[in-house]
PDB file of C-alpha atoms in Angstrom:
ATOM      1  CA  UNK A   1      51.413 147.652-211.358  1.00 85.00           C
ATOM      2  CA  UNK A   2      49.706 144.661-209.738  1.00 89.00           C
ATOM      3  CA  UNK A   3      45.952 145.197-209.632  1.00 93.00           C
ATOM      4  CA  UNK A   4      42.716 143.406-208.793  1.00 96.00           C
ATOM      5  CA  UNK A   5      39.262 144.461-210.023  1.00 97.00           C
ATOM      6  CA  UNK A   6      36.088 142.813-208.784  1.00 97.00           C
ATOM      7  CA  UNK A   7      32.638 142.952-210.315  1.00 96.00           C
ATOM      8  CA  UNK A   8      29.872 143.549-209.688  1.00 97.00           C
ATOM      9  CA  UNK A   9      30.285 145.853-206.685  1.00 96.00           C
ATOM     10  CA  UNK A  10      27.008 144.585-205.278  1.00 97.00           C
ATOM     11  CA  UNK A  11      24.747 141.663-206.090  1.00 97.00           C
ATOM     12  CA  UNK A  12      21.272 140.874-204.815  1.00 97.00           C
ATOM     13  CA  UNK A  13      20.027 137.316-205.265  1.00 97.00           C
ATOM     14  CA  UNK A  14      16.910 135.423-204.350  1.00 97.00           C
ATOM     15  CA  UNK A  15      17.552 132.344-202.274  1.00 97.00           C
ATOM     16  CA  UNK A  16      18.360 129.500-204.673  1.00 96.00           C
ATOM     17  CA  UNK A  17      19.308 131.830-207.560  1.00 97.00           C
ATOM     18  CA  UNK A  18      22.820 130.815-208.672  1.00 97.00           C
ATOM     19  CA  UNK A  19      25.308 133.398-209.933  1.00 97.00           C
ATOM     20  CA  UNK A  20      29.005 134.214-210.350  1.00 98.00           C
ATOM     21  CA  UNK A  21      31.353 136.870-209.030  1.00 98.00           C
ATOM     22  CA  UNK A  22      34.254 138.037-211.166  1.00 98.00           C
ATOM     23  CA  UNK A  23      37.826 138.915-210.221  1.00 98.00           C
ATOM     24  CA  UNK A  24      40.105 140.289-212.950  1.00 98.00           C
ATOM     25  CA  UNK A  25      43.774 140.670-212.165  1.00 97.00           C
ATOM     26  CA  UNK A  26      47.095 141.835-213.519  1.00 95.00           C
ATOM     27  CA  UNK A  27      50.188 140.690-211.694  1.00 92.00           C
ATOM     28  CA  UNK A  28      53.858 140.339-212.485  1.00 89.00           C
ATOM     29  CA  UNK A  29      54.068 136.586-211.999  1.00 91.00           C
ATOM     30  CA  UNK A  30      51.186 135.043-210.126  1.00 92.00           C
ATOM     31  CA  UNK A  31      52.078 133.116-207.015  1.00 91.00           C
ATOM     32  CA  UNK A  32      48.486 132.584-205.949  1.00 93.00           C
ATOM     33  CA  UNK A  33      44.942 133.972-206.100  1.00 95.00           C
ATOM     34  CA  UNK A  34      42.828 133.922-202.971  1.00 95.00           C
ATOM     35  CA  UNK A  35      39.193 134.331-202.059  1.00 97.00           C
ATOM     36  CA  UNK A  36      38.077 135.591-198.676  1.00 97.00           C
ATOM     37  CA  UNK A  37      34.687 136.230-197.131  1.00 97.00           C
ATOM     38  CA  UNK A  38      34.108 139.257-194.888  1.00 96.00           C
ATOM     39  CA  UNK A  39      31.049 139.755-192.711  1.00 96.00           C
ATOM     40  CA  UNK A  40      30.137 143.277-191.500  1.00 93.00           C
ATOM     41  CA  UNK A  41      32.345 144.388-188.633  1.00 90.00           C
ATOM     42  CA  UNK A  42      34.566 141.310-188.907  1.00 93.00           C
ATOM     43  CA  UNK A  43      37.915 140.407-190.365  1.00 94.00           C
ATOM     44  CA  UNK A  44      38.223 138.486-193.634  1.00 95.00           C
ATOM     45  CA  UNK A  45      37.896 134.716-193.479  1.00 95.00           C
ATOM     46  CA  UNK A  46      39.913 132.555-195.863  1.00 94.00           C
ATOM     47  CA  UNK A  47      37.998 130.500-198.443  1.00 95.00           C
ATOM     48  CA  UNK A  48      40.269 129.283-201.286  1.00 93.00           C
ATOM     49  CA  UNK A  49      43.737 129.431-202.819  1.00 93.00           C
ATOM     50  CA  UNK A  50      44.220 128.883-206.571  1.00 95.00           C
ATOM     51  CA  UNK A  51      47.681 128.619-208.073  1.00 93.00           C
ATOM     52  CA  UNK A  52      47.395 127.939-211.794  1.00 93.00           C
ATOM     53  CA  UNK A  53      45.018 128.402-214.718  1.00 94.00           C
ATOM     54  CA  UNK A  54      42.469 125.640-214.927  1.00 95.00           C
ATOM     55  CA  UNK A  55      42.474 124.938-211.219  1.00 96.00           C
ATOM     56  CA  UNK A  56      39.141 124.671-209.378  1.00 97.00           C
ATOM     57  CA  UNK A  57      38.282 124.476-205.682  1.00 96.00           C
ATOM     58  CA  UNK A  58      34.917 123.767-204.056  1.00 96.00           C
ATOM     59  CA  UNK A  59      33.446 124.264-200.625  1.00 94.00           C
ATOM     60  CA  UNK A  60      29.759 123.687-199.965  1.00 94.00           C
ATOM     61  CA  UNK A  61      27.850 126.025-202.332  1.00 96.00           C
ATOM     62  CA  UNK A  62      30.979 127.842-203.523  1.00 97.00           C
ATOM     63  CA  UNK A  63      33.289 126.974-206.398  1.00 98.00           C
ATOM     64  CA  UNK A  64      36.306 129.037-207.423  1.00 98.00           C
ATOM     65  CA  UNK A  65      37.935 128.812-210.850  1.00 98.00           C
ATOM     66  CA  UNK A  66      41.021 130.447-212.340  1.00 97.00           C
ATOM     67  CA  UNK A  67      42.174 131.517-215.801  1.00 95.00           C
ATOM     68  CA  UNK A  68      45.263 133.488-216.779  1.00 92.00           C
ATOM     69  CA  UNK A  69      43.425 136.782-216.407  1.00 94.00           C
ATOM     70  CA  UNK A  70      40.505 136.244-214.055  1.00 97.00           C
ATOM     71  CA  UNK A  71      38.859 134.136-211.427  1.00 98.00           C
ATOM     72  CA  UNK A  72      35.218 133.379-210.823  1.00 98.00           C
ATOM     73  CA  UNK A  73      33.461 132.534-207.601  1.00 98.00           C
ATOM     74  CA  UNK A  74      30.356 130.551-208.481  1.00 98.00           C
ATOM     75  CA  UNK A  75      27.589 130.390-205.907  1.00 97.00           C
ATOM     76  CA  UNK A  76      25.098 127.579-206.417  1.00 97.00           C
ATOM     77  CA  UNK A  77      21.654 127.809-204.818  1.00 97.00           C
ATOM     78  CA  UNK A  78      22.716 130.457-202.304  1.00 97.00           C
ATOM     79  CA  UNK A  79      21.170 130.814-198.872  1.00 97.00           C
ATOM     80  CA  UNK A  80      20.709 133.986-196.789  1.00 97.00           C
ATOM     81  CA  UNK A  81      23.701 132.987-194.654  1.00 97.00           C
ATOM     82  CA  UNK A  82      25.907 133.365-197.748  1.00 97.00           C
ATOM     83  CA  UNK A  83      25.318 137.125-197.561  1.00 98.00           C
ATOM     84  CA  UNK A  84      28.699 138.803-197.086  1.00 98.00           C
ATOM     85  CA  UNK A  85      31.375 140.707-198.960  1.00 97.00           C
ATOM     86  CA  UNK A  86      33.595 138.420-201.022  1.00 98.00           C
ATOM     87  CA  UNK A  87      37.171 139.585-201.477  1.00 97.00           C
ATOM     88  CA  UNK A  88      39.646 138.483-204.111  1.00 97.00           C
ATOM     89  CA  UNK A  89      43.403 138.926-203.655  1.00 95.00           C
ATOM     90  CA  UNK A  90      46.564 138.065-205.557  1.00 94.00           C
ATOM     91  CA  UNK A  91      50.098 137.455-204.430  1.00 92.00           C
ATOM     92  CA  UNK A  92      52.984 138.112-206.808  1.00 91.00           C
ATOM     93  CA  UNK A  93      56.043 135.874-206.884  1.00 89.00           C
ATOM     94  CA  UNK A  94      58.762 137.068-204.578  1.00 86.00           C
ATOM     95  CA  UNK A  95      56.434 138.916-202.233  1.00 87.00           C
ATOM     96  CA  UNK A  96      54.565 138.033-199.087  1.00 84.00           C
ATOM     97  CA  UNK A  97      51.818 140.635-199.368  1.00 89.00           C
ATOM     98  CA  UNK A  98      48.348 140.264-200.821  1.00 92.00           C
ATOM     99  CA  UNK A  99      46.803 142.787-203.229  1.00 94.00           C
ATOM    100  CA  UNK A 100      43.069 142.931-202.554  1.00 95.00           C
ATOM    101  CA  UNK A 101      40.169 144.002-204.714  1.00 96.00           C
ATOM    102  CA  UNK A 102      37.395 146.143-203.257  1.00 95.00           C
ATOM    103  CA  UNK A 103      35.032 143.193-203.018  1.00 96.00           C
ATOM    104  CA  UNK A 104      31.558 142.175-204.119  1.00 97.00           C
ATOM    105  CA  UNK A 105      28.825 142.732-201.559  1.00 96.00           C
ATOM    106  CA  UNK A 106      26.388 139.833-201.859  1.00 98.00           C
ATOM    107  CA  UNK A 107      22.895 139.897-200.393  1.00 98.00           C
ATOM    108  CA  UNK A 108      20.729 136.784-200.560  1.00 97.00           C
ATOM    109  CA  UNK A 109      17.042 137.230-199.781  1.00 96.00           C
ATOM    110  CA  UNK A 110      14.726 134.435-198.616  1.00 94.00           C
TER     111      UNK A 110
ATOM    112  CA  UNK B   1      42.031 127.846-179.521  1.00 54.00           C
ATOM    113  CA  UNK B   2      42.017 131.631-179.622  1.00 72.00           C
ATOM    114  CA  UNK B   3      42.225 133.370-182.958  1.00 92.00           C
ATOM    115  CA  UNK B   4      44.042 136.586-183.742  1.00 96.00           C
ATOM    116  CA  UNK B   5      43.251 139.086-181.017  1.00 96.00           C
ATOM    117  CA  UNK B   6      43.219 142.796-181.686  1.00 97.00           C
ATOM    118  CA  UNK B   7      42.633 145.619-179.266  1.00 96.00           C
ATOM    119  CA  UNK B   8      41.182 148.039-178.867  1.00 97.00           C
ATOM    120  CA  UNK B   9      38.275 147.237-181.180  1.00 97.00           C
ATOM    121  CA  UNK B  10      37.353 150.892-181.346  1.00 97.00           C
ATOM    122  CA  UNK B  11      39.575 153.893-180.698  1.00 97.00           C
ATOM    123  CA  UNK B  12      38.748 157.573-180.894  1.00 98.00           C
ATOM    124  CA  UNK B  13      41.544 160.130-181.035  1.00 97.00           C
ATOM    125  CA  UNK B  14      41.738 163.859-181.629  1.00 97.00           C
ATOM    126  CA  UNK B  15      44.019 165.232-184.298  1.00 97.00           C
ATOM    127  CA  UNK B  16      47.611 165.306-183.106  1.00 97.00           C
ATOM    128  CA  UNK B  17      47.242 162.488-180.574  1.00 98.00           C
ATOM    129  CA  UNK B  18      48.878 159.078-180.778  1.00 98.00           C
ATOM    130  CA  UNK B  19      47.148 155.789-181.535  1.00 98.00           C
ATOM    131  CA  UNK B  20      48.505 152.384-180.509  1.00 98.00           C
ATOM    132  CA  UNK B  21      46.923 149.257-181.911  1.00 98.00           C
ATOM    133  CA  UNK B  22      47.826 145.836-180.561  1.00 98.00           C
ATOM    134  CA  UNK B  23      47.726 142.426-182.161  1.00 97.00           C
ATOM    135  CA  UNK B  24      48.335 139.012-180.620  1.00 97.00           C
ATOM    136  CA  UNK B  25      48.744 136.378-183.359  1.00 95.00           C
ATOM    137  CA  UNK B  26      47.344 132.886-183.214  1.00 93.00           C
ATOM    138  CA  UNK B  27      49.270 130.463-181.057  1.00 91.00           C
ATOM    139  CA  UNK B  28      52.249 129.106-182.949  1.00 87.00           C
ATOM    140  CA  UNK B  29      52.208 131.893-185.558  1.00 89.00           C
ATOM    141  CA  UNK B  30      55.343 134.003-185.752  1.00 89.00           C
ATOM    142  CA  UNK B  31      54.442 136.042-188.849  1.00 92.00           C
ATOM    143  CA  UNK B  32      52.258 139.131-188.544  1.00 95.00           C
ATOM    144  CA  UNK B  33      50.809 141.396-191.223  1.00 96.00           C
ATOM    145  CA  UNK B  34      49.008 144.721-190.877  1.00 97.00           C
ATOM    146  CA  UNK B  35      46.442 145.880-193.426  1.00 97.00           C
ATOM    147  CA  UNK B  36      44.381 149.068-193.530  1.00 97.00           C
ATOM    148  CA  UNK B  37      40.848 149.299-194.903  1.00 95.00           C
ATOM    149  CA  UNK B  38      39.572 152.749-195.758  1.00 89.00           C
ATOM    150  CA  UNK B  39      35.843 153.297-196.374  1.00 79.00           C
ATOM    151  CA  UNK B  40      34.858 152.092-199.854  1.00 79.00           C
ATOM    152  CA  UNK B  41      38.397 150.863-200.518  1.00 84.00           C
ATOM    153  CA  UNK B  42      40.027 147.469-200.467  1.00 88.00           C
ATOM    154  CA  UNK B  43      42.431 146.200-197.862  1.00 95.00           C
ATOM    155  CA  UNK B  44      45.864 147.742-198.337  1.00 96.00           C
ATOM    156  CA  UNK B  45      49.052 146.054-197.142  1.00 95.00           C
ATOM    157  CA  UNK B  46      51.063 148.066-194.664  1.00 97.00           C
ATOM    158  CA  UNK B  47      53.780 145.940-193.078  1.00 96.00           C
ATOM    159  CA  UNK B  48      54.973 142.370-192.551  1.00 95.00           C
ATOM    160  CA  UNK B  49      56.861 141.438-189.398  1.00 95.00           C
ATOM    161  CA  UNK B  50      58.433 138.418-187.790  1.00 93.00           C
ATOM    162  CA  UNK B  51      59.546 138.336-184.194  1.00 89.00           C
ATOM    163  CA  UNK B  52      61.904 141.291-183.669  1.00 89.00           C
ATOM    164  CA  UNK B  53      62.209 141.925-187.428  1.00 94.00           C
ATOM    165  CA  UNK B  54      60.455 144.055-190.005  1.00 95.00           C
ATOM    166  CA  UNK B  55      60.456 142.041-193.221  1.00 93.00           C
ATOM    167  CA  UNK B  56      58.535 144.334-195.586  1.00 93.00           C
ATOM    168  CA  UNK B  57      57.277 147.815-194.741  1.00 95.00           C
ATOM    169  CA  UNK B  58      56.692 148.947-198.310  1.00 93.00           C
ATOM    170  CA  UNK B  59      53.060 149.816-197.558  1.00 94.00           C
ATOM    171  CA  UNK B  60      53.738 151.964-194.524  1.00 95.00           C
ATOM    172  CA  UNK B  61      53.568 155.755-194.847  1.00 94.00           C
ATOM    173  CA  UNK B  62      57.067 157.156-194.412  1.00 90.00           C
ATOM    174  CA  UNK B  63      56.125 159.449-191.564  1.00 94.00           C
ATOM    175  CA  UNK B  64      54.148 159.009-188.341  1.00 97.00           C
ATOM    176  CA  UNK B  65      53.622 155.250-188.704  1.00 97.00           C
ATOM    177  CA  UNK B  66      55.736 152.545-187.096  1.00 97.00           C
ATOM    178  CA  UNK B  67      55.319 148.874-186.241  1.00 97.00           C
ATOM    179  CA  UNK B  68      57.060 146.375-184.039  1.00 96.00           C
ATOM    180  CA  UNK B  69      56.755 142.739-183.039  1.00 96.00           C
ATOM    181  CA  UNK B  70      58.909 142.192-179.964  1.00 93.00           C
ATOM    182  CA  UNK B  71      60.256 138.885-178.732  1.00 90.00           C
ATOM    183  CA  UNK B  72      57.630 138.910-175.991  1.00 90.00           C
ATOM    184  CA  UNK B  73      54.206 140.432-176.269  1.00 92.00           C
ATOM    185  CA  UNK B  74      51.920 141.565-179.046  1.00 95.00           C
ATOM    186  CA  UNK B  75      52.691 143.342-182.283  1.00 97.00           C
ATOM    187  CA  UNK B  76      52.015 147.069-182.095  1.00 98.00           C
ATOM    188  CA  UNK B  77      51.100 149.497-184.844  1.00 98.00           C
ATOM    189  CA  UNK B  78      51.773 153.048-183.724  1.00 98.00           C
ATOM    190  CA  UNK B  79      50.435 156.168-185.395  1.00 98.00           C
ATOM    191  CA  UNK B  80      51.806 159.459-184.148  1.00 97.00           C
ATOM    192  CA  UNK B  81      50.100 162.833-184.570  1.00 97.00           C
ATOM    193  CA  UNK B  82      46.993 161.329-186.121  1.00 97.00           C
ATOM    194  CA  UNK B  83      45.095 163.166-188.853  1.00 96.00           C
ATOM    195  CA  UNK B  84      41.525 162.696-190.069  1.00 95.00           C
ATOM    196  CA  UNK B  85      42.777 160.677-193.065  1.00 94.00           C
ATOM    197  CA  UNK B  86      44.059 158.012-190.668  1.00 96.00           C
ATOM    198  CA  UNK B  87      40.476 157.077-189.804  1.00 96.00           C
ATOM    199  CA  UNK B  88      40.105 153.505-190.980  1.00 96.00           C
ATOM    200  CA  UNK B  89      39.848 149.904-189.895  1.00 97.00           C
ATOM    201  CA  UNK B  90      43.246 148.358-189.184  1.00 98.00           C
ATOM    202  CA  UNK B  91      43.428 144.594-189.513  1.00 97.00           C
ATOM    203  CA  UNK B  92      46.128 142.320-188.251  1.00 97.00           C
ATOM    204  CA  UNK B  93      46.668 138.871-189.725  1.00 95.00           C
ATOM    205  CA  UNK B  94      48.996 136.046-188.815  1.00 94.00           C
ATOM    206  CA  UNK B  95      50.368 132.940-190.473  1.00 90.00           C
ATOM    207  CA  UNK B  96      52.568 130.071-189.302  1.00 84.00           C
ATOM    208  CA  UNK B  97      55.123 130.490-192.080  1.00 77.00           C
ATOM    209  CA  UNK B  98      56.449 133.306-194.210  1.00 66.00           C
ATOM    210  CA  UNK B  99      56.054 131.476-197.516  1.00 57.00           C
ATOM    211  CA  UNK B 100      52.382 131.370-196.840  1.00 61.00           C
ATOM    212  CA  UNK B 101      49.645 129.916-198.979  1.00 64.00           C
ATOM    213  CA  UNK B 102      47.644 133.120-198.768  1.00 69.00           C
ATOM    214  CA  UNK B 103      45.727 131.655-195.881  1.00 84.00           C
ATOM    215  CA  UNK B 104      46.046 134.516-193.481  1.00 90.00           C
ATOM    216  CA  UNK B 105      44.130 134.446-190.234  1.00 93.00           C
ATOM    217  CA  UNK B 106      42.672 137.891-189.637  1.00 95.00           C
ATOM    218  CA  UNK B 107      41.610 139.528-186.428  1.00 96.00           C
ATOM    219  CA  UNK B 108      38.366 141.457-186.146  1.00 96.00           C
ATOM    220  CA  UNK B 109      40.118 144.774-186.642  1.00 97.00           C
ATOM    221  CA  UNK B 110      40.656 148.001-184.754  1.00 98.00           C
ATOM    222  CA  UNK B 111      38.524 150.879-185.933  1.00 96.00           C
ATOM    223  CA  UNK B 112      40.227 154.229-185.522  1.00 97.00           C
ATOM    224  CA  UNK B 113      38.210 157.424-185.654  1.00 97.00           C
ATOM    225  CA  UNK B 114      40.074 160.724-185.668  1.00 97.00           C
ATOM    226  CA  UNK B 115      38.027 163.741-184.654  1.00 95.00           C
TER     227      UNK B 115
END
């Protein structure tokens, strides 16, 4: 069964304290792995798509990496506005639906 | 350039009533997806529709739930005879193509509370 597990469930960081979020997955043929950001009371907002092991994508203070079993979202020198829940999802080949993890709730304090 | 519009944002129903949730996709998007988010759980796929067609409804409960995306007008997710377990946030997402890159554009959700 296709599955996504994210860790930690929650993460508290001081402003400027870099860290990484983990997304472990099992899927029957990976078509793509995706990261989304969700603010309280809002819908998810797309961040990155990764297709193959070794691929990396960057956007401002965020960098996403992918291996055959997991993905990391690295946050460098975070700011309070980076506080949100970060969701990881996978899409299996031959399907159009995303399988989401339960997310990592990030809080960045000034 | 309006994003995905969902309404109502909040809906309260008593057990046994019907709930209708509406979703207007982004302009130019003809593919609509519905996801449900239960408290403390991840987003769960429910159904994928194109105009006038249901493409994949493998995530929809077999009873009480239905979805449509007519030629004109918004997509509608309909829940008949609601029960307390239906309380959740229902998110609609759209994309311009079916073979999407995973870049779904989500609405802000409709939060259903069943009393």
